[in-house]
Amino acid sequence: MSFQMIAMPSSATERKKVTLTDLQRKKVQGQPITMLTAYDYPTAKALDEAGLDVILVGDSLGMVVLGYPNTLQVTMEEMLHHCRAVARGARTAFLVGDMPFMSYQVSVQEAVRNAGRFLQEGGMEAVKLEGGRERAETIRAIVAAGIPVMGHLGLTPQSIHQLGGFRLQGRHAAEARRLLEDALILQEAGCFSLVLESVPQQLAALITQQLEIPSIGIGAGAGCDGQVLVTHDLLGLFDRFTPRFVKQYAQLYPLMRAAFAQYIAEVQDGSFPGDEHSFTMSEEEWRSFLQQTHNLVPGLFAENIK
Ligand code: KIV
């Protein structure tokens, strides 16, 4: 593994809770916002301790943790289960829960109810949902219920069949114009931030300049106000495919496999567990035990009792 050991920032116990005001201030002051995904307690804890601004419990959960072919099968119950684990691990990062497919598309009322569950049952502080102008009414209603909403434009994986695959969005002028319009509509609808996924970098930078709220890019270049990646991609833990926009900071999957193979070999050859990983009874207690039990299994213990 080759990555630099970077000094940890002030520990999470010293760091103050990250709020929406902090994220907005970062946009105004030109300080990049950092966001990554987490789906479990230890990852959330490590991200928090490393000083991350925003943890997203993404519906990428379905692909990188649950083994589904895409994000469409992820349910509210699965999302909430993992949100709770993340909320237990994170102390200071701002927590965003990703609304799964069909949890906000059927009706505005259902969308508000499901968004509320992320806060009430999942321990999240905001929700994210995918889509452009067609979601404006839903976003307005969720925000009116007091729930912060992060939008998601460009490559929206829940529309994968409509988009014809995981591909760059906004490559052509008309499509790019629609994306810019959508970004402004979502801002007007009340989103506190927008994810821009798989969008040409000039377009993402221009949208970012036009927005008062922070943009968070993934495959959208350095001109966004912040960046997000799927943590399993960053760690090299997801082996099915790695999009071009991912930088792998570690390759943990081969390390994991090697550790498992070594465990299997050591159990098989008897070298694990050794004495250092085992517990011993005192000689006195052991003798007493043998004396008390030799009637039960006389053949087995007779030779051990002096
Ligand atoms: O589900 C997810 O992890 C996401 C990020 C890629 C933004 O939506």
CSV table of C-alpha atoms and ligand atoms in Angstrom, one decimal:
chain,number,residue,atom,x,y,z
A,1,MET,CA,0.0,0.0,0.0
A,2,SER,CA,1.5,3.4,-0.9
A,3,PHE,CA,-0.1,6.4,0.6
A,4,GLN,CA,1.3,9.2,2.7
A,5,MET,CA,0.4,9.2,6.4
A,6,ILE,CA,-1.2,12.6,6.8
A,7,ALA,CA,-1.3,14.0,10.3
A,8,MET,CA,-4.8,13.8,11.7
A,9,PRO,CA,-6.5,17.1,12.3
A,10,SER,CA,-7.8,18.0,15.7
A,11,SER,CA,-9.6,15.0,17.0
A,12,ALA,CA,-13.3,14.7,16.6
A,13,THR,CA,-13.8,15.3,20.3
A,14,GLU,CA,-12.2,18.7,19.9
A,15,ARG,CA,-14.0,19.5,16.6
A,16,LYS,CA,-17.3,21.3,16.7
A,17,LYS,CA,-20.3,19.9,15.0
A,18,VAL,CA,-20.4,20.7,11.3
A,19,THR,CA,-23.6,22.6,10.4
A,20,LEU,CA,-25.3,23.9,7.2
A,21,THR,CA,-23.9,27.4,8.2
A,22,ASP,CA,-20.4,26.0,8.1
A,23,LEU,CA,-20.9,24.5,4.6
A,24,GLN,CA,-22.3,27.8,3.3
A,25,ARG,CA,-19.5,29.7,4.9
A,26,LYS,CA,-17.0,27.4,3.2
A,27,LYS,CA,-18.6,28.2,-0.2
A,28,VAL,CA,-18.4,31.9,0.4
A,29,GLN,CA,-14.8,31.7,1.6
A,30,GLY,CA,-13.7,29.3,-1.2
A,31,GLN,CA,-12.7,26.5,1.2
A,32,PRO,CA,-13.3,23.1,-0.4
A,33,ILE,CA,-16.0,20.9,1.3
A,34,THR,CA,-15.1,17.3,1.8
A,35,MET,CA,-17.7,14.5,1.6
A,36,LEU,CA,-17.5,10.7,1.4
A,37,THR,CA,-19.9,7.9,1.9
A,38,ALA,CA,-20.2,5.5,4.9
A,39,TYR,CA,-22.6,2.7,5.6
A,40,ASP,CA,-21.3,1.4,9.0
A,41,TYR,CA,-20.1,2.4,12.4
A,42,PRO,CA,-16.3,2.0,12.1
A,43,THR,CA,-16.1,3.7,8.7
A,44,ALA,CA,-18.2,6.6,10.0
A,45,LYS,CA,-16.0,6.9,13.1
A,46,ALA,CA,-12.8,6.9,11.0
A,47,LEU,CA,-14.1,9.5,8.6
A,48,ASP,CA,-15.2,11.7,11.5
A,49,GLU,CA,-11.9,11.4,13.2
A,50,ALA,CA,-10.1,12.3,10.0
A,51,GLY,CA,-12.0,15.6,9.9
A,52,LEU,CA,-14.5,15.0,7.1
A,53,ASP,CA,-17.2,17.7,6.7
A,54,VAL,CA,-20.1,15.6,5.4
A,55,ILE,CA,-20.9,11.9,5.5
A,56,LEU,CA,-23.4,10.6,3.0
A,57,VAL,CA,-25.1,7.4,3.6
A,58,GLY,CA,-25.4,6.8,-0.1
A,59,ASP,CA,-27.7,4.4,-1.8
A,60,SER,CA,-24.5,3.2,-3.4
A,61,LEU,CA,-24.8,1.0,-0.3
A,62,GLY,CA,-26.8,-1.4,-2.6
A,63,MET,CA,-23.8,-1.9,-4.9
A,64,VAL,CA,-20.7,-1.7,-2.7
A,65,VAL,CA,-22.1,-3.4,0.4
A,66,LEU,CA,-25.2,-5.4,-0.4
A,67,GLY,CA,-24.0,-6.7,-3.8
A,68,TYR,CA,-27.0,-5.5,-5.9
A,69,PRO,CA,-26.3,-4.8,-9.6
A,70,ASN,CA,-27.4,-1.2,-9.2
A,71,THR,CA,-29.1,1.1,-6.7
A,72,LEU,CA,-32.7,0.4,-7.7
A,73,GLN,CA,-33.3,-2.4,-5.2
A,74,VAL,CA,-32.3,-0.5,-2.1
A,75,THR,CA,-35.2,-0.1,0.3
A,76,MET,CA,-36.0,2.5,3.0
A,77,GLU,CA,-35.5,-0.2,5.7
A,78,GLU,CA,-32.0,-1.0,4.4
A,79,MET,CA,-31.1,2.7,4.2
A,80,LEU,CA,-32.4,3.4,7.8
A,81,HIS,CA,-30.5,0.4,9.2
A,82,HIS,CA,-27.2,1.7,7.8
A,83,CYS,CA,-28.0,5.3,8.7
A,84,ARG,CA,-28.4,4.3,12.3
A,85,ALA,CA,-25.0,2.6,12.3
A,86,VAL,CA,-23.3,5.6,10.8
A,87,ALA,CA,-25.0,8.0,13.2
A,88,ARG,CA,-23.6,6.0,16.1
A,89,GLY,CA,-20.1,6.3,14.7
A,90,ALA,CA,-20.0,10.0,13.6
A,91,ARG,CA,-19.9,12.7,16.2
A,92,THR,CA,-19.2,15.9,14.3
A,93,ALA,CA,-19.6,15.4,10.5
A,94,PHE,CA,-22.9,16.6,8.9
A,95,LEU,CA,-25.0,13.6,8.1
A,96,VAL,CA,-26.9,13.2,4.9
A,97,GLY,CA,-29.1,10.2,4.1
A,98,ASP,CA,-29.8,9.2,0.5
A,99,MET,CA,-33.5,8.7,-0.4
A,100,PRO,CA,-33.8,5.3,-2.2
A,101,PHE,CA,-35.6,4.7,-5.5
A,102,MET,CA,-39.4,5.0,-5.1
A,103,SER,CA,-39.2,6.6,-1.7
A,104,TYR,CA,-39.9,10.1,-3.1
A,105,GLN,CA,-41.3,9.6,-6.6
A,106,VAL,CA,-44.8,8.4,-5.9
A,107,SER,CA,-46.3,11.3,-4.1
A,108,VAL,CA,-45.1,14.5,-2.3
A,109,GLN,CA,-46.8,13.3,0.9
A,110,GLU,CA,-44.9,10.0,0.8
A,111,ALA,CA,-41.7,11.8,0.1
A,112,VAL,CA,-42.1,14.1,3.1
A,113,ARG,CA,-42.9,11.1,5.3
A,114,ASN,CA,-39.9,9.1,4.1
A,115,ALA,CA,-37.6,12.1,4.4
A,116,GLY,CA,-38.8,12.5,8.0
A,117,ARG,CA,-37.9,8.9,8.8
A,118,PHE,CA,-34.3,9.6,7.9
A,119,LEU,CA,-34.2,12.2,10.7
A,120,GLN,CA,-36.5,10.5,13.2
A,121,GLU,CA,-35.3,6.9,12.8
A,122,GLY,CA,-32.0,7.1,11.0
A,123,GLY,CA,-30.3,9.9,13.0
A,124,MET,CA,-29.5,11.9,9.8
A,125,GLU,CA,-29.6,15.7,9.6
A,126,ALA,CA,-30.5,16.0,5.9
A,127,VAL,CA,-31.6,14.0,2.9
A,128,LYS,CA,-30.4,13.8,-0.7
A,129,LEU,CA,-32.6,13.0,-3.7
A,130,GLU,CA,-32.0,12.7,-7.4
A,131,GLY,CA,-33.5,14.7,-10.2
A,132,GLY,CA,-34.1,18.1,-11.7
A,133,ARG,CA,-37.1,20.4,-12.2
A,134,GLU,CA,-39.5,17.4,-11.9
A,135,ARG,CA,-38.5,17.2,-8.2
A,136,ALA,CA,-39.0,20.9,-7.3
A,137,GLU,CA,-42.4,20.5,-5.7
A,138,THR,CA,-41.3,17.6,-3.6
A,139,ILE,CA,-38.1,19.4,-2.5
A,140,ARG,CA,-40.2,22.5,-1.5
A,141,ALA,CA,-42.5,20.3,0.6
A,142,ILE,CA,-39.6,18.4,2.3
A,143,VAL,CA,-37.8,21.7,3.1
A,144,ALA,CA,-41.1,23.2,4.3
A,145,ALA,CA,-41.3,20.3,6.8
A,146,GLY,CA,-37.9,21.5,8.2
A,147,ILE,CA,-35.7,18.9,6.5
A,148,PRO,CA,-32.7,20.1,4.6
A,149,VAL,CA,-32.4,18.7,1.1
A,150,MET,CA,-29.3,18.1,-1.0
A,151,GLY,CA,-30.1,17.8,-4.8
A,152,HIS,CA,-28.3,15.5,-7.2
A,153,LEU,CA,-28.0,16.3,-10.9
A,154,GLY,CA,-26.1,14.9,-13.9
A,155,LEU,CA,-25.6,11.2,-13.7
A,156,THR,CA,-28.4,10.1,-11.4
A,157,PRO,CA,-27.9,6.4,-10.9
A,158,GLN,CA,-31.6,5.7,-10.0
A,159,SER,CA,-32.5,6.7,-13.6
A,160,ILE,CA,-29.8,4.4,-15.1
A,161,HIS,CA,-32.2,2.7,-17.5
A,162,GLN,CA,-33.5,6.0,-18.7
A,163,LEU,CA,-30.0,7.4,-19.1
A,164,GLY,CA,-28.8,4.3,-20.9
A,165,GLY,CA,-26.0,3.4,-18.5
A,166,PHE,CA,-23.4,5.1,-16.3
A,167,ARG,CA,-22.3,7.8,-18.7
A,168,LEU,CA,-21.2,11.5,-18.8
A,169,GLN,CA,-24.1,13.9,-18.7
A,170,GLY,CA,-24.4,17.4,-20.2
A,171,ARG,CA,-21.9,16.9,-23.0
A,172,HIS,CA,-24.1,18.6,-25.6
A,173,ALA,CA,-25.1,22.2,-25.5
A,174,ALA,CA,-28.9,21.7,-25.0
A,175,GLU,CA,-28.3,19.1,-22.3
A,176,ALA,CA,-25.8,21.4,-20.6
A,177,ARG,CA,-28.3,24.3,-20.6
A,178,ARG,CA,-31.0,22.0,-19.1
A,179,LEU,CA,-28.6,21.0,-16.3
A,180,LEU,CA,-27.8,24.7,-15.5
A,181,GLU,CA,-31.5,25.5,-15.5
A,182,ASP,CA,-32.2,22.5,-13.2
A,183,ALA,CA,-29.5,23.6,-10.8
A,184,LEU,CA,-31.0,27.1,-10.5
A,185,ILE,CA,-34.5,25.6,-10.1
A,186,LEU,CA,-33.4,23.2,-7.3
A,187,GLN,CA,-31.6,26.1,-5.5
A,188,GLU,CA,-34.8,28.1,-5.8
A,189,ALA,CA,-36.8,25.1,-4.4
A,190,GLY,CA,-34.7,25.2,-1.3
A,191,CYS,CA,-31.8,22.8,-1.7
A,192,PHE,CA,-28.9,23.6,0.6
A,193,SER,CA,-26.4,22.0,-1.8
A,194,LEU,CA,-26.2,20.1,-5.0
A,195,VAL,CA,-24.2,17.0,-6.1
A,196,LEU,CA,-23.1,17.2,-9.7
A,197,GLU,CA,-22.1,13.7,-10.9
A,198,SER,CA,-20.3,12.9,-14.2
A,199,VAL,CA,-20.6,16.3,-15.7
A,200,PRO,CA,-17.9,18.1,-17.9
A,201,GLN,CA,-15.7,20.1,-15.7
A,202,GLN,CA,-16.3,23.5,-17.5
A,203,LEU,CA,-20.0,23.0,-17.1
A,204,ALA,CA,-19.7,22.0,-13.4
A,205,ALA,CA,-17.5,25.1,-12.7
A,206,LEU,CA,-19.9,27.4,-14.5
A,207,ILE,CA,-22.9,26.0,-12.6
A,208,THR,CA,-21.0,26.3,-9.4
A,209,GLN,CA,-20.2,30.0,-10.1
A,210,GLN,CA,-23.9,30.7,-10.8
A,211,LEU,CA,-25.1,29.0,-7.6
A,212,GLU,CA,-25.2,30.6,-4.2
A,213,ILE,CA,-25.4,27.2,-2.5
A,214,PRO,CA,-22.4,24.8,-2.6
A,215,SER,CA,-21.9,22.2,-5.3
A,216,ILE,CA,-20.3,18.9,-4.5
A,217,GLY,CA,-18.7,17.2,-7.5
A,218,ILE,CA,-18.1,13.6,-8.3
A,219,GLY,CA,-16.6,13.2,-11.7
A,220,ALA,CA,-17.2,16.9,-12.3
A,221,GLY,CA,-13.7,18.4,-12.0
A,222,ALA,CA,-12.0,20.7,-9.5
A,223,GLY,CA,-14.3,23.7,-10.1
A,224,CYS,CA,-17.0,22.5,-7.7
A,225,ASP,CA,-17.2,23.8,-4.1
A,226,GLY,CA,-16.6,20.3,-2.7
A,227,GLN,CA,-15.9,16.7,-3.7
A,228,VAL,CA,-17.5,13.4,-2.9
A,229,LEU,CA,-16.4,9.8,-3.7
A,230,VAL,CA,-17.8,6.4,-2.8
A,231,THR,CA,-15.6,5.4,0.1
A,232,HIS,CA,-15.4,1.7,-1.1
A,233,ASP,CA,-14.0,3.0,-4.4
A,234,LEU,CA,-11.5,5.3,-2.7
A,235,LEU,CA,-10.3,2.4,-0.5
A,236,GLY,CA,-10.1,-0.1,-3.4
A,237,LEU,CA,-12.7,-2.3,-1.7
A,238,PHE,CA,-15.2,-2.6,-4.6
A,239,ASP,CA,-13.8,-4.9,-7.3
A,240,ARG,CA,-16.6,-4.8,-9.9
A,241,PHE,CA,-15.5,-1.6,-11.7
A,242,THR,CA,-13.8,1.7,-11.0
A,243,PRO,CA,-15.1,4.8,-12.8
A,244,ARG,CA,-12.4,7.0,-14.3
A,245,PHE,CA,-13.1,9.8,-11.9
A,246,VAL,CA,-12.2,7.7,-8.9
A,247,LYS,CA,-8.8,8.0,-7.3
A,248,GLN,CA,-7.9,4.9,-5.2
A,249,TYR,CA,-6.1,6.0,-2.1
A,250,ALA,CA,-5.6,2.4,-1.0
A,251,GLN,CA,-6.2,-1.1,-2.4
A,252,LEU,CA,-7.8,-2.9,0.6
A,253,TYR,CA,-9.5,-5.7,-1.3
A,254,PRO,CA,-6.3,-7.6,-2.1
A,255,LEU,CA,-5.1,-7.0,1.4
A,256,MET,CA,-8.3,-8.3,2.8
A,257,ARG,CA,-8.2,-11.4,0.6
A,258,ALA,CA,-4.5,-12.1,1.6
A,259,ALA,CA,-5.4,-11.8,5.3
A,260,PHE,CA,-8.3,-14.2,4.9
A,261,ALA,CA,-6.1,-16.7,3.0
A,262,GLN,CA,-3.4,-16.5,5.7
A,263,TYR,CA,-6.0,-17.1,8.4
A,264,ILE,CA,-7.3,-20.2,6.5
A,265,ALA,CA,-3.8,-21.5,6.1
A,266,GLU,CA,-2.9,-21.0,9.8
A,267,VAL,CA,-6.1,-22.7,11.1
A,268,GLN,CA,-5.5,-25.5,8.7
A,269,ASP,CA,-1.8,-26.0,9.7
A,270,GLY,CA,-2.6,-25.5,13.4
A,271,SER,CA,-0.4,-22.4,13.9
A,272,PHE,CA,-3.5,-20.4,14.9
A,273,PRO,CA,-4.5,-20.0,17.7
A,274,GLY,CA,-1.1,-20.1,19.4
A,275,ASP,CA,-0.6,-19.7,23.2
A,276,GLU,CA,-0.5,-15.9,22.9
A,277,HIS,CA,-4.1,-16.0,21.6
A,278,SER,CA,-5.4,-18.6,24.1
A,279,PHE,CA,-6.3,-18.6,27.8
A,280,THR,CA,-5.0,-20.9,30.5
A,281,MET,CA,-6.4,-22.1,33.8
A,282,SER,CA,-4.1,-22.1,36.8
A,283,GLU,CA,-2.4,-25.4,37.5
A,284,GLU,CA,-4.3,-25.6,40.8
A,285,GLU,CA,-7.7,-25.0,39.3
A,286,TRP,CA,-7.0,-27.5,36.5
A,287,ARG,CA,-6.0,-30.3,39.0
A,288,SER,CA,-9.1,-29.6,41.1
A,289,PHE,CA,-11.3,-29.7,38.0
A,290,LEU,CA,-9.7,-33.1,36.9
A,291,GLN,CA,-10.3,-34.5,40.4
A,292,GLN,CA,-13.9,-33.4,40.5
A,293,THR,CA,-14.7,-34.8,37.0
A,294,HIS,CA,-12.6,-38.0,36.7
A,295,ASN,CA,-15.6,-40.0,37.7
A,296,LEU,CA,-17.5,-38.7,34.7
A,297,VAL,CA,-14.8,-39.6,32.2
A,298,PRO,CA,-12.4,-41.8,34.1
A,299,GLY,CA,-10.4,-43.1,31.2
A,300,LEU,CA,-9.7,-39.6,29.9
A,301,PHE,CA,-8.4,-38.0,33.1
A,302,ALA,CA,-6.9,-40.8,35.2
A,303,GLU,CA,-3.4,-40.3,33.8
A,304,ASN,CA,-3.5,-36.6,34.5
A,305,ILE,CA,-4.2,-36.9,38.2
A,306,LYS,CA,-1.2,-37.2,40.5
B,1,KIV,O1,-25.1,6.9,-3.5
B,1,KIV,C1,-24.1,7.6,-3.5
B,1,KIV,O2,-23.1,7.2,-2.9
B,1,KIV,C2,-24.1,8.9,-4.1
B,1,KIV,C3,-22.8,9.6,-4.3
B,1,KIV,C4,-22.1,9.0,-5.4
B,1,KIV,C5,-23.0,11.0,-4.5
B,1,KIV,O3,-25.1,9.4,-4.5
